[in-house]
mmCIF file of C-alpha atoms in Angstrom:
data_model
loop_
_atom_site.group_PDB
_atom_site.id
_atom_site.type_symbol
_atom_site.label_atom_id
_atom_site.label_comp_id
_atom_site.label_asym_id
_atom_site.label_seq_id
_atom_site.Cartn_x
_atom_site.Cartn_y
_atom_site.Cartn_z
ATOM 1 C CA MET B 14 13.624 15.396 -19.985
ATOM 2 C CA HIS B 15 15.463 14.489 -16.751
ATOM 3 C CA GLU B 16 14.462 10.839 -17.180
ATOM 4 C CA VAL B 17 16.220 10.823 -20.580
ATOM 5 C CA PHE B 18 19.324 12.242 -18.911
ATOM 6 C CA LEU B 19 19.274 9.628 -16.132
ATOM 7 C CA ASP B 20 18.874 6.827 -18.686
ATOM 8 C CA GLU B 21 21.867 8.075 -20.654
ATOM 9 C CA LEU B 22 23.835 8.420 -17.437
ATOM 10 C CA ARG B 23 23.100 4.823 -16.519
ATOM 11 C CA LYS B 24 24.382 3.721 -19.907
ATOM 12 C CA LEU B 25 27.519 5.763 -19.435
ATOM 13 C CA ASN B 26 28.104 4.217 -16.035
ATOM 14 C CA THR B 27 27.701 0.740 -17.516
ATOM 15 C CA ARG B 28 30.254 1.488 -20.245
ATOM 16 C CA PHE B 29 32.624 2.965 -17.673
ATOM 17 C CA MET B 30 32.395 -0.099 -15.432
ATOM 18 C CA GLY B 31 32.893 -2.426 -18.392
ATOM 19 C CA MET B 32 36.026 -0.496 -19.284
ATOM 20 C CA GLY B 33 37.219 -0.812 -15.673
ATOM 21 C CA ILE B 34 36.783 -4.590 -15.759
ATOM 22 C CA ASP B 35 38.758 -4.809 -19.027
ATOM 23 C CA VAL B 36 41.570 -2.716 -17.547
ATOM 24 C CA SER B 37 41.703 -4.851 -14.400
ATOM 25 C CA GLU B 38 42.026 -8.013 -16.505
ATOM 26 C CA ALA B 39 44.752 -6.371 -18.601
ATOM 27 C CA ILE B 40 46.849 -5.598 -15.492
ATOM 28 C CA GLU B 41 46.553 -9.124 -14.187
ATOM 29 C CA GLU B 42 47.341 -10.827 -17.519
ATOM 30 C CA ALA B 43 50.203 -8.493 -18.447
ATOM 31 C CA THR B 44 51.918 -8.997 -15.094
ATOM 32 C CA GLN B 45 51.336 -12.732 -15.291
ATOM 33 C CA ALA B 46 52.970 -12.810 -18.701
ATOM 34 C CA PHE B 47 55.986 -10.871 -17.373
ATOM 35 C CA VAL B 48 56.694 -12.926 -14.258
ATOM 36 C CA GLU B 49 56.063 -16.233 -16.043
ATOM 37 C CA HIS B 50 58.171 -15.122 -19.033
ATOM 38 C CA ASP B 51 55.198 -15.907 -21.291
ATOM 39 C CA LYS B 52 55.893 -14.005 -24.500
ATOM 40 C CA LYS B 53 53.013 -15.760 -26.286
ATOM 41 C CA LEU B 54 50.494 -14.391 -23.754
ATOM 42 C CA ALA B 55 52.100 -10.957 -23.961
ATOM 43 C CA GLN B 56 51.834 -10.959 -27.772
ATOM 44 C CA SER B 57 48.162 -11.839 -27.555
ATOM 45 C CA LEU B 58 47.631 -8.855 -25.229
ATOM 46 C CA VAL B 59 49.354 -6.307 -27.440
ATOM 47 C CA LYS B 60 47.530 -7.447 -30.577
ATOM 48 C CA ASP B 61 44.497 -5.422 -29.536
ATOM 49 C CA ASP B 62 46.278 -2.689 -27.644
ATOM 50 C CA GLN B 63 43.693 -0.102 -28.747
ATOM 51 C CA LYS B 64 40.733 -1.876 -27.117
ATOM 52 C CA VAL B 65 40.721 0.320 -24.025
ATOM 53 C CA SER B 66 41.379 3.482 -26.012
ATOM 54 C CA ARG B 67 38.455 2.750 -28.296
ATOM 55 C CA ALA B 68 36.210 2.222 -25.278
ATOM 56 C CA ALA B 69 37.429 5.465 -23.698
ATOM 57 C CA THR B 70 36.757 7.418 -26.882
ATOM 58 C CA LYS B 71 33.194 6.122 -26.982
ATOM 59 C CA VAL B 72 32.584 7.069 -23.370
ATOM 60 C CA GLU B 73 34.086 10.529 -23.849
ATOM 61 C CA LYS B 74 32.006 11.247 -26.954
ATOM 62 C CA ARG B 75 28.776 10.161 -25.265
ATOM 63 C CA THR B 76 29.629 12.179 -22.186
ATOM 64 C CA LEU B 77 30.288 15.371 -24.137
ATOM 65 C CA LYS B 78 27.113 14.850 -26.177
ATOM 66 C CA LEU B 79 25.107 14.363 -22.980
ATOM 67 C CA MET B 80 26.460 17.573 -21.495
ATOM 68 C CA ALA B 81 25.735 19.538 -24.667
ATOM 69 C CA LEU B 82 22.178 18.275 -25.177
ATOM 70 C CA GLN B 83 20.874 17.906 -21.645
ATOM 71 C CA GLN B 84 22.609 20.775 -19.797
ATOM 72 C CA PRO B 85 22.711 18.967 -16.414
ATOM 73 C CA VAL B 86 22.167 20.645 -13.056
ATOM 74 C CA ALA B 87 24.979 20.876 -10.489
ATOM 75 C CA SER B 88 24.863 17.354 -8.982
ATOM 76 C CA ASP B 89 24.307 15.717 -12.375
ATOM 77 C CA PHE B 90 27.057 17.833 -13.852
ATOM 78 C CA ARG B 91 29.495 16.480 -11.221
ATOM 79 C CA ASN B 92 28.443 12.945 -12.102
ATOM 80 C CA VAL B 93 29.101 13.464 -15.793
ATOM 81 C CA ILE B 94 32.423 15.286 -15.252
ATOM 82 C CA SER B 95 33.644 12.533 -12.913
ATOM 83 C CA ILE B 96 32.984 9.923 -15.608
ATOM 84 C CA LEU B 97 34.812 11.999 -18.203
ATOM 85 C CA LYS B 98 37.850 12.554 -16.017
ATOM 86 C CA ALA B 99 37.932 9.026 -14.557
ATOM 87 C CA THR B 100 37.733 7.548 -18.048
ATOM 88 C CA ASN B 101 40.994 9.341 -18.891
ATOM 89 C CA ASP B 102 42.720 7.728 -15.908
ATOM 90 C CA LEU B 103 41.363 4.296 -16.804
ATOM 91 C CA GLU B 104 42.751 4.731 -20.284
ATOM 92 C CA ARG B 105 46.172 5.633 -18.864
ATOM 93 C CA ILE B 106 46.073 2.510 -16.649
ATOM 94 C CA GLY B 107 45.271 0.431 -19.725
ATOM 95 C CA GLU B 108 48.231 1.922 -21.571
ATOM 96 C CA ASN B 109 50.520 1.125 -18.659
ATOM 97 C CA ALA B 110 49.283 -2.491 -18.584
ATOM 98 C CA ASN B 111 49.956 -2.704 -22.312
ATOM 99 C CA SER B 112 53.490 -1.361 -21.740
ATOM 100 C CA ILE B 113 54.116 -4.193 -19.239
ATOM 101 C CA ALA B 114 53.098 -6.690 -21.919
ATOM 102 C CA TRP B 115 55.520 -5.060 -24.350
ATOM 103 C CA GLU B 116 58.328 -5.312 -21.771
ATOM 104 C CA THR B 117 57.662 -9.080 -21.588
ATOM 105 C CA ILE B 118 58.332 -9.275 -25.320
ATOM 106 C CA ARG B 119 61.374 -6.989 -25.226
ATOM 107 C CA VAL B 120 63.128 -8.400 -22.133
ATOM 108 C CA LYS B 121 66.329 -10.285 -22.877
ATOM 109 C CA GLY B 122 68.735 -12.380 -20.861
ATOM 110 C CA ASN B 123 68.128 -15.578 -18.946
ATOM 111 C CA PRO B 124 69.475 -14.549 -15.523
ATOM 112 C CA ARG B 125 66.494 -13.239 -13.581
ATOM 113 C CA ILE B 126 65.949 -12.065 -10.007
ATOM 114 C CA PRO B 127 63.135 -14.162 -8.498
ATOM 115 C CA GLU B 128 62.782 -11.899 -5.470
ATOM 116 C CA VAL B 129 62.040 -8.929 -7.745
ATOM 117 C CA GLU B 130 59.516 -10.921 -9.769
ATOM 118 C CA ALA B 131 57.757 -11.877 -6.531
ATOM 119 C CA ILE B 132 57.396 -8.199 -5.633
ATOM 120 C CA ILE B 133 56.148 -7.375 -9.104
ATOM 121 C CA LYS B 134 53.459 -10.026 -8.669
ATOM 122 C CA SER B 135 52.559 -8.550 -5.274
ATOM 123 C CA MET B 136 52.440 -4.982 -6.629
ATOM 124 C CA SER B 137 50.151 -6.128 -9.392
ATOM 125 C CA LYS B 138 47.739 -7.735 -6.929
ATOM 126 C CA LYS B 139 47.723 -4.602 -4.781
ATOM 127 C CA VAL B 140 46.981 -2.155 -7.614
ATOM 128 C CA ASN B 141 44.323 -4.485 -8.994
ATOM 129 C CA PHE B 142 42.662 -4.716 -5.587
ATOM 130 C CA MET B 143 42.801 -0.918 -5.369
ATOM 131 C CA LEU B 144 41.205 -0.622 -8.822
ATOM 132 C CA ASP B 145 38.439 -3.114 -8.018
ATOM 133 C CA GLN B 146 37.663 -1.296 -4.750
ATOM 134 C CA VAL B 147 37.586 2.194 -6.255
ATOM 135 C CA LEU B 148 35.211 0.962 -8.952
ATOM 136 C CA LYS B 149 33.045 -0.489 -6.212
ATOM 137 C CA ALA B 150 33.208 2.877 -4.405
ATOM 138 C CA TYR B 151 32.228 4.647 -7.581
ATOM 139 C CA VAL B 152 29.123 2.492 -8.141
ATOM 140 C CA GLN B 153 28.042 2.647 -4.483
ATOM 141 C CA GLY B 154 28.878 6.337 -4.091
ATOM 142 C CA ASP B 155 31.048 5.381 -1.103
ATOM 143 C CA GLU B 156 33.459 8.231 -0.379
ATOM 144 C CA LYS B 157 34.797 6.560 2.762
ATOM 145 C CA LEU B 158 35.768 3.427 0.851
ATOM 146 C CA ALA B 159 37.387 5.524 -1.839
ATOM 147 C CA ARG B 160 39.572 7.322 0.680
ATOM 148 C CA GLU B 161 40.636 3.969 2.169
ATOM 149 C CA VAL B 162 41.734 2.886 -1.315
ATOM 150 C CA ALA B 163 43.992 5.936 -1.604
ATOM 151 C CA LYS B 164 45.823 4.952 1.584
ATOM 152 C CA LYS B 165 46.678 1.586 0.047
ATOM 153 C CA ASP B 166 48.908 3.347 -2.444
ATOM 154 C CA ASP B 167 51.558 3.763 0.273
ATOM 155 C CA GLU B 168 51.986 -0.034 0.255
ATOM 156 C CA VAL B 169 52.584 -0.012 -3.496
ATOM 157 C CA ASP B 170 55.178 2.749 -3.101
ATOM 158 C CA GLU B 171 56.944 0.802 -0.366
ATOM 159 C CA GLU B 172 57.197 -2.254 -2.589
ATOM 160 C CA TYR B 173 58.429 -0.081 -5.461
ATOM 161 C CA VAL B 174 61.302 1.182 -3.331
ATOM 162 C CA LYS B 175 62.062 -2.327 -2.047
ATOM 163 C CA ALA B 176 62.108 -3.713 -5.603
ATOM 164 C CA ARG B 177 64.528 -1.012 -6.774
ATOM 165 C CA LYS B 178 66.952 -1.877 -4.009
ATOM 166 C CA LEU B 179 66.691 -5.611 -4.810
ATOM 167 C CA ILE B 180 67.332 -4.967 -8.513
ATOM 168 C CA ILE B 181 70.504 -2.992 -7.759
ATOM 169 C CA SER B 182 71.634 -5.647 -5.270
ATOM 170 C CA GLY B 183 70.912 -8.408 -7.793
ATOM 171 C CA ILE B 184 72.995 -6.745 -10.468
ATOM 172 C CA LYS B 185 75.926 -6.465 -8.044
ATOM 173 C CA GLN B 186 75.705 -10.167 -7.211
ATOM 174 C CA ASP B 187 75.281 -11.288 -10.838
ATOM 175 C CA PRO B 188 76.284 -8.694 -13.460
ATOM 176 C CA GLU B 189 74.557 -10.784 -16.168
ATOM 177 C CA ALA B 190 71.226 -9.974 -14.498
ATOM 178 C CA ALA B 191 71.767 -6.385 -15.689
ATOM 179 C CA VAL B 192 70.401 -7.383 -19.083
ATOM 180 C CA ALA B 193 66.899 -7.929 -17.660
ATOM 181 C CA SER B 194 67.166 -5.176 -15.046
ATOM 182 C CA SER B 195 66.025 -2.358 -17.370
ATOM 183 C CA SER B 196 62.745 -4.195 -17.859
ATOM 184 C CA TYR B 197 62.426 -4.742 -14.118
ATOM 185 C CA PHE B 198 62.874 -1.032 -13.496
ATOM 186 C CA MET B 199 60.301 -0.226 -16.200
ATOM 187 C CA VAL B 200 57.675 -2.667 -14.937
ATOM 188 C CA ILE B 201 57.818 -1.601 -11.298
ATOM 189 C CA ARG B 202 57.592 2.017 -12.420
ATOM 190 C CA LEU B 203 54.539 1.238 -14.552
ATOM 191 C CA LEU B 204 52.835 -0.521 -11.625
ATOM 192 C CA GLU B 205 53.646 2.402 -9.349
ATOM 193 C CA ARG B 206 52.064 4.754 -11.928
ATOM 194 C CA ILE B 207 48.979 2.569 -12.082
ATOM 195 C CA GLY B 208 48.640 3.050 -8.303
ATOM 196 C CA ASP B 209 48.815 6.809 -8.833
ATOM 197 C CA HIS B 210 46.087 6.698 -11.477
ATOM 198 C CA VAL B 211 43.882 4.686 -9.128
ATOM 199 C CA VAL B 212 44.361 7.472 -6.562
ATOM 200 C CA ASN B 213 43.206 9.904 -9.269
ATOM 201 C CA LEU B 214 40.092 7.774 -9.623
ATOM 202 C CA VAL B 215 39.556 8.152 -5.878
ATOM 203 C CA GLN B 216 39.685 11.902 -6.293
ATOM 204 C CA TRP B 217 36.931 11.762 -8.925
ATOM 205 C CA VAL B 218 34.743 9.624 -6.673
ATOM 206 C CA ILE B 219 35.137 12.265 -3.962
ATOM 207 C CA TYR B 220 34.282 15.024 -6.460
ATOM 208 C CA LYS B 221 31.254 13.093 -7.668
ATOM 209 C CA MET B 222 29.895 12.700 -4.151
ATOM 210 C CA SER B 223 30.789 16.045 -2.525
ATOM 211 C CA GLY B 224 31.915 18.449 -5.232
ATOM 212 C CA GLU B 225 35.248 18.724 -3.422
ATOM 213 C CA LEU B 226 38.424 18.769 -5.565
ATOM 214 C CA VAL B 227 41.223 17.146 -3.589
ATOM 215 C CA ASP B 228 44.840 16.270 -4.425
ATOM 216 C CA LEU B 229 45.803 12.946 -2.843
ATOM 217 C CA ASN B 230 48.851 12.375 -5.062
ATOM 218 C CA THR B 231 51.312 14.488 -3.134
ATOM 219 C CA LYS B 232 54.339 12.197 -2.906
ATOM 220 C CA ASP B 233 57.734 13.188 -4.314
ATOM 221 C CA THR B 234 58.293 10.696 -7.145
ATOM 222 C CA ASP B 235 61.780 12.054 -7.864
ATOM 223 C CA GLU B 236 62.791 11.283 -4.299
ATOM 224 C CA MET B 237 61.372 7.763 -4.650
ATOM 225 C CA THR B 238 63.379 7.192 -7.827
ATOM 226 C CA GLU B 239 66.591 8.212 -6.083
ATOM 227 C CA LEU B 240 66.132 5.711 -3.242
#
């Protein structure tokens, strides 16, 4: 009976990792479309905006079915719960990546702020690296690596604050840049949220390995917005 459970768990992990790879690609391509002003690429991304949601629904259904039929013991239960919870965060990350693609389509006005777009590109690389590393930590059961990933979110937050200041400064220097600024504010906020969801994934890796429920997302986002 336990072998059946382990086989189903392996299948769930494979689906979860496949979903993680899809989400990582979505972040990279959505940000690329935005900074390169590539509306065609953005449109191709939003055409199948339910891809990640469909994958998440399948994982969640299989997870709940596994719990109901197999009644896992404590350590196995943590494994299954971590997949269920982490899948929800991956889905949120996918939705945020899709929103970045939509901003590429919506953004208007030719005057842009290159310095801000450079930071957006950097933020995207950082959150994608964080996501790749936390998925690696999940597969390897590496709690130490997971905790290191959480610390990287501070760098994303710093760039978020820096980008906000540059946007405001850019508008003052060229009022016509204000047309695109709302999209800039939205995109950096979406990337900052992706970083937060990756930290949530870290928390589920820790729970999976130790059974400890931790809260690593303790920053004051309202204070960050006011900076």
